[in-house]
Structures are given as C-alpha cells and as structure tokens.
Amino acid sequence: MNPRIGKYISSHCSETMLPVIAMTATSDNNVYILAGEEYDSQLSLQVYNHAGNVWEHLSSVQRYREDPDDMRLPSYEHEFLLEFSGHLYYLTVTLDDADVLLWNRKYSWQTKQWLECSEPQIDRIARFS
C-alpha cells in the first residue's frame, strides 16, 4: 500500500463476512475491524492480511450492554475501534438526555485478550444542538 504512487488496499467482502461495526488503520499500516451482527453479544477483532487479501480473526470482545438481557443496540450508542500509542481500544459511547457513558477495553498483544480500562474522568460536557 502506497497512496503516493496510486497503490491502495483492495478487498472483496465474501457473503459469509460479518457486518463491520468499527474499523481503524494503525500507524504500522495494518487495518483492523470489529465485526458482528447488530444483536451479537461479542464482536470479532480481525486484521487484514495484505499478502493473502483476506481478513484473519485475532480475538473476540464482549460488547457493552447496560442490561445484558437486552441485546438491542440503542440508536444513541456508538462503537469505535482506535489505535493510540500502539494499542488498540474498543470504545462504546452511550448518550441519553442526562448522561454520557463511556465504556472501553484495551487489546493486549501479548495475551491476545481484551483488558478492562479505568473509567476516564470527564469534568465538563458541552451540549450541541
């Protein structure tokens, strides 16, 4: 992949591939996705294998649900996959009229497991209309 000379990743999704919930490209040019159905309780972390032109499963992560028995994904819930300082993070942001809930997990490259993160302290929230 070298955008400066017009070379990009080209991938064809198979019919058996799960829907992509979140995606990120990392500083080392790897592309990762979290894939799963809307009501799945777990998501699949997959990395794009450039040489084989295929997605490879790395790990599974439990999705956040305020009520574990309610598998509906509310319209005000957003999920993100991002890289920061060489680490992958899975974030879920839930908004309602009064609160913002941020839930996150960090992927451990050594154990190939998702670890709990401490809750960030939010001092002030700006409201936009």
PDB file of C-alpha atoms in Angstrom:
ATOM      1  CA  MET A   1       0.000   0.000   0.000  1.00  0.00           C
ATOM      2  CA  ASN A   2       1.493   3.283  -1.110  1.00  0.00           C
ATOM      3  CA  PRO A   3      -1.030   6.071  -1.766  1.00  0.00           C
ATOM      4  CA  ARG A   4       1.687   8.356  -3.159  1.00  0.00           C
ATOM      5  CA  ILE A   5       2.112   6.134  -6.210  1.00  0.00           C
ATOM      6  CA  GLY A   6      -1.548   5.155  -6.502  1.00  0.00           C
ATOM      7  CA  LYS A   7      -1.413   1.752  -4.777  1.00  0.00           C
ATOM      8  CA  TYR A   8      -4.188   1.047  -2.290  1.00  0.00           C
ATOM      9  CA  ILE A   9      -5.685  -1.914  -0.461  1.00  0.00           C
ATOM     10  CA  SER A  10      -8.412  -3.618  -2.422  1.00  0.00           C
ATOM     11  CA  SER A  11     -10.515  -6.234  -0.672  1.00  0.00           C
ATOM     12  CA  HIS A  12     -13.642  -8.069  -1.693  1.00  0.00           C
ATOM     13  CA  CYS A  13     -16.051  -8.996   1.083  1.00  0.00           C
ATOM     14  CA  SER A  14     -17.349 -12.533   0.976  1.00  0.00           C
ATOM     15  CA  GLU A  15     -21.004 -13.284   1.570  1.00  0.00           C
ATOM     16  CA  THR A  16     -20.068 -15.002   4.837  1.00  0.00           C
ATOM     17  CA  MET A  17     -18.245 -11.957   6.257  1.00  0.00           C
ATOM     18  CA  LEU A  18     -19.939 -10.364   9.259  1.00  0.00           C
ATOM     19  CA  PRO A  19     -21.000  -6.700   9.094  1.00  0.00           C
ATOM     20  CA  VAL A  20     -18.272  -4.231  10.106  1.00  0.00           C
ATOM     21  CA  ILE A  21     -19.130  -2.365  13.331  1.00  0.00           C
ATOM     22  CA  ALA A  22     -15.901  -0.338  13.635  1.00  0.00           C
ATOM     23  CA  MET A  23     -12.630  -0.005  11.730  1.00  0.00           C
ATOM     24  CA  THR A  24      -9.190   1.555  12.151  1.00  0.00           C
ATOM     25  CA  ALA A  25      -5.881   1.778  10.321  1.00  0.00           C
ATOM     26  CA  THR A  26      -2.834   1.807  12.579  1.00  0.00           C
ATOM     27  CA  SER A  27       0.458   3.656  12.382  1.00  0.00           C
ATOM     28  CA  ASP A  28       2.145   0.472  11.092  1.00  0.00           C
ATOM     29  CA  ASN A  29      -0.309   0.319   8.134  1.00  0.00           C
ATOM     30  CA  ASN A  30      -2.398  -2.562   9.468  1.00  0.00           C
ATOM     31  CA  VAL A  31      -6.162  -2.416   9.083  1.00  0.00           C
ATOM     32  CA  TYR A  32      -8.380  -3.806  11.853  1.00  0.00           C
ATOM     33  CA  ILE A  33     -12.132  -4.262  12.093  1.00  0.00           C
ATOM     34  CA  LEU A  34     -14.634  -5.246  14.744  1.00  0.00           C
ATOM     35  CA  ALA A  35     -17.268  -7.357  13.028  1.00  0.00           C
ATOM     36  CA  GLY A  36     -20.554  -8.833  14.184  1.00  0.00           C
ATOM     37  CA  GLU A  37     -24.286  -8.751  13.795  1.00  0.00           C
ATOM     38  CA  GLU A  38     -26.214  -5.883  15.398  1.00  0.00           C
ATOM     39  CA  TYR A  39     -27.543  -8.057  18.225  1.00  0.00           C
ATOM     40  CA  ASP A  40     -24.426 -10.199  18.825  1.00  0.00           C
ATOM     41  CA  SER A  41     -23.077 -10.169  22.365  1.00  0.00           C
ATOM     42  CA  GLN A  42     -19.492 -10.469  21.093  1.00  0.00           C
ATOM     43  CA  LEU A  43     -17.548  -8.872  18.268  1.00  0.00           C
ATOM     44  CA  SER A  44     -14.730 -10.404  16.254  1.00  0.00           C
ATOM     45  CA  LEU A  45     -11.445  -8.466  16.026  1.00  0.00           C
ATOM     46  CA  GLN A  46      -9.971  -9.102  12.584  1.00  0.00           C
ATOM     47  CA  VAL A  47      -6.811  -7.910  10.838  1.00  0.00           C
ATOM     48  CA  TYR A  48      -6.425  -7.541   7.099  1.00  0.00           C
ATOM     49  CA  ASN A  49      -3.712  -9.818   5.669  1.00  0.00           C
ATOM     50  CA  HIS A  50      -2.307  -7.779   2.760  1.00  0.00           C
ATOM     51  CA  ALA A  51      -0.439 -10.684   1.172  1.00  0.00           C
ATOM     52  CA  GLY A  52      -3.388 -13.081   1.249  1.00  0.00           C
ATOM     53  CA  ASN A  53      -6.078 -10.423   0.642  1.00  0.00           C
ATOM     54  CA  VAL A  54      -8.133 -11.922   3.491  1.00  0.00           C
ATOM     55  CA  TRP A  55      -9.394 -10.923   6.935  1.00  0.00           C
ATOM     56  CA  GLU A  56      -7.984 -13.011   9.806  1.00  0.00           C
ATOM     57  CA  HIS A  57      -9.669 -13.441  13.197  1.00  0.00           C
ATOM     58  CA  LEU A  58      -7.472 -12.354  16.135  1.00  0.00           C
ATOM     59  CA  SER A  59      -9.778 -12.254  19.135  1.00  0.00           C
ATOM     60  CA  SER A  60     -13.325 -11.737  20.387  1.00  0.00           C
ATOM     61  CA  VAL A  61     -14.510  -8.958  22.671  1.00  0.00           C
ATOM     62  CA  GLN A  62     -17.637  -8.845  24.806  1.00  0.00           C
ATOM     63  CA  ARG A  63     -19.903  -5.959  23.855  1.00  0.00           C
ATOM     64  CA  TYR A  64     -21.096  -3.480  26.443  1.00  0.00           C
ATOM     65  CA  ARG A  65     -24.776  -3.676  27.312  1.00  0.00           C
ATOM     66  CA  GLU A  66     -26.329  -1.713  30.155  1.00  0.00           C
ATOM     67  CA  ASP A  67     -28.828  -4.557  30.558  1.00  0.00           C
ATOM     68  CA  PRO A  68     -27.120  -7.824  29.492  1.00  0.00           C
ATOM     69  CA  ASP A  69     -30.515  -9.434  28.807  1.00  0.00           C
ATOM     70  CA  ASP A  70     -31.440  -6.647  26.377  1.00  0.00           C
ATOM     71  CA  MET A  71     -29.434  -7.252  23.208  1.00  0.00           C
ATOM     72  CA  ARG A  72     -30.995  -4.361  21.283  1.00  0.00           C
ATOM     73  CA  LEU A  73     -28.470  -1.749  20.204  1.00  0.00           C
ATOM     74  CA  PRO A  74     -29.964   1.661  21.022  1.00  0.00           C
ATOM     75  CA  SER A  75     -29.753   4.324  18.337  1.00  0.00           C
ATOM     76  CA  TYR A  76     -27.787   6.536  20.722  1.00  0.00           C
ATOM     77  CA  GLU A  77     -24.989   4.015  21.224  1.00  0.00           C
ATOM     78  CA  HIS A  78     -21.838   4.309  19.094  1.00  0.00           C
ATOM     79  CA  GLU A  79     -18.916   1.879  18.928  1.00  0.00           C
ATOM     80  CA  PHE A  80     -15.353   2.731  17.932  1.00  0.00           C
ATOM     81  CA  LEU A  81     -12.066   0.920  17.325  1.00  0.00           C
ATOM     82  CA  LEU A  82      -8.969   3.081  17.509  1.00  0.00           C
ATOM     83  CA  GLU A  83      -5.234   2.950  17.959  1.00  0.00           C
ATOM     84  CA  PHE A  84      -3.414   5.153  20.431  1.00  0.00           C
ATOM     85  CA  SER A  85       0.312   4.814  21.225  1.00  0.00           C
ATOM     86  CA  GLY A  86       0.467   1.378  19.601  1.00  0.00           C
ATOM     87  CA  HIS A  87      -2.537  -0.009  21.499  1.00  0.00           C
ATOM     88  CA  LEU A  88      -5.974  -0.931  20.149  1.00  0.00           C
ATOM     89  CA  TYR A  89      -9.011   0.302  22.089  1.00  0.00           C
ATOM     90  CA  TYR A  90     -12.678  -0.620  21.759  1.00  0.00           C
ATOM     91  CA  LEU A  91     -14.939   2.220  22.950  1.00  0.00           C
ATOM     92  CA  THR A  92     -18.684   2.319  23.373  1.00  0.00           C
ATOM     93  CA  VAL A  93     -20.303   5.712  23.911  1.00  0.00           C
ATOM     94  CA  THR A  94     -23.912   5.758  25.096  1.00  0.00           C
ATOM     95  CA  LEU A  95     -25.846   9.022  25.173  1.00  0.00           C
ATOM     96  CA  ASP A  96     -29.156   9.866  26.746  1.00  0.00           C
ATOM     97  CA  ASP A  97     -30.862  13.061  27.868  1.00  0.00           C
ATOM     98  CA  ALA A  98     -28.917  13.309  31.118  1.00  0.00           C
ATOM     99  CA  ASP A  99     -25.723  11.259  30.855  1.00  0.00           C
ATOM    100  CA  VAL A 100     -22.833  10.156  28.715  1.00  0.00           C
ATOM    101  CA  LEU A 101     -21.456   6.694  29.428  1.00  0.00           C
ATOM    102  CA  LEU A 102     -18.027   5.739  28.072  1.00  0.00           C
ATOM    103  CA  TRP A 103     -17.043   2.073  28.257  1.00  0.00           C
ATOM    104  CA  ASN A 104     -13.674   0.889  26.950  1.00  0.00           C
ATOM    105  CA  ARG A 105     -11.374  -2.108  26.567  1.00  0.00           C
ATOM    106  CA  LYS A 106      -7.692  -2.304  25.608  1.00  0.00           C
ATOM    107  CA  TYR A 107      -6.313  -5.158  23.486  1.00  0.00           C
ATOM    108  CA  SER A 108      -3.210  -6.912  24.854  1.00  0.00           C
ATOM    109  CA  TRP A 109      -0.903  -8.039  22.046  1.00  0.00           C
ATOM    110  CA  GLN A 110       0.917 -10.442  24.416  1.00  0.00           C
ATOM    111  CA  THR A 111      -2.119 -12.339  25.732  1.00  0.00           C
ATOM    112  CA  LYS A 112      -4.460 -11.647  22.771  1.00  0.00           C
ATOM    113  CA  GLN A 113      -7.109 -10.724  25.344  1.00  0.00           C
ATOM    114  CA  TRP A 114      -9.153  -7.584  25.971  1.00  0.00           C
ATOM    115  CA  LEU A 115      -8.407  -5.844  29.267  1.00  0.00           C
ATOM    116  CA  GLU A 116     -10.611  -3.560  31.335  1.00  0.00           C
ATOM    117  CA  CYS A 117      -9.591   0.093  31.413  1.00  0.00           C
ATOM    118  CA  SER A 118     -10.186   2.576  34.177  1.00  0.00           C
ATOM    119  CA  GLU A 119     -13.047   4.954  33.509  1.00  0.00           C
ATOM    120  CA  PRO A 120     -11.887   8.336  32.247  1.00  0.00           C
ATOM    121  CA  GLN A 121     -12.851  11.311  34.330  1.00  0.00           C
ATOM    122  CA  ILE A 122     -14.947  13.790  32.384  1.00  0.00           C
ATOM    123  CA  ASP A 123     -15.076  17.214  34.016  1.00  0.00           C
ATOM    124  CA  ARG A 124     -17.308  19.042  31.613  1.00  0.00           C
ATOM    125  CA  ILE A 125     -19.501  18.090  28.702  1.00  0.00           C
ATOM    126  CA  ALA A 126     -20.525  20.548  26.025  1.00  0.00           C
ATOM    127  CA  ARG A 127     -24.008  20.111  24.565  1.00  0.00           C
ATOM    128  CA  PHE A 128     -24.577  20.772  20.896  1.00  0.00           C
ATOM    129  CA  SER A 129     -27.913  21.222  19.173  1.00  0.00           C
TER     130      SER A 129
END
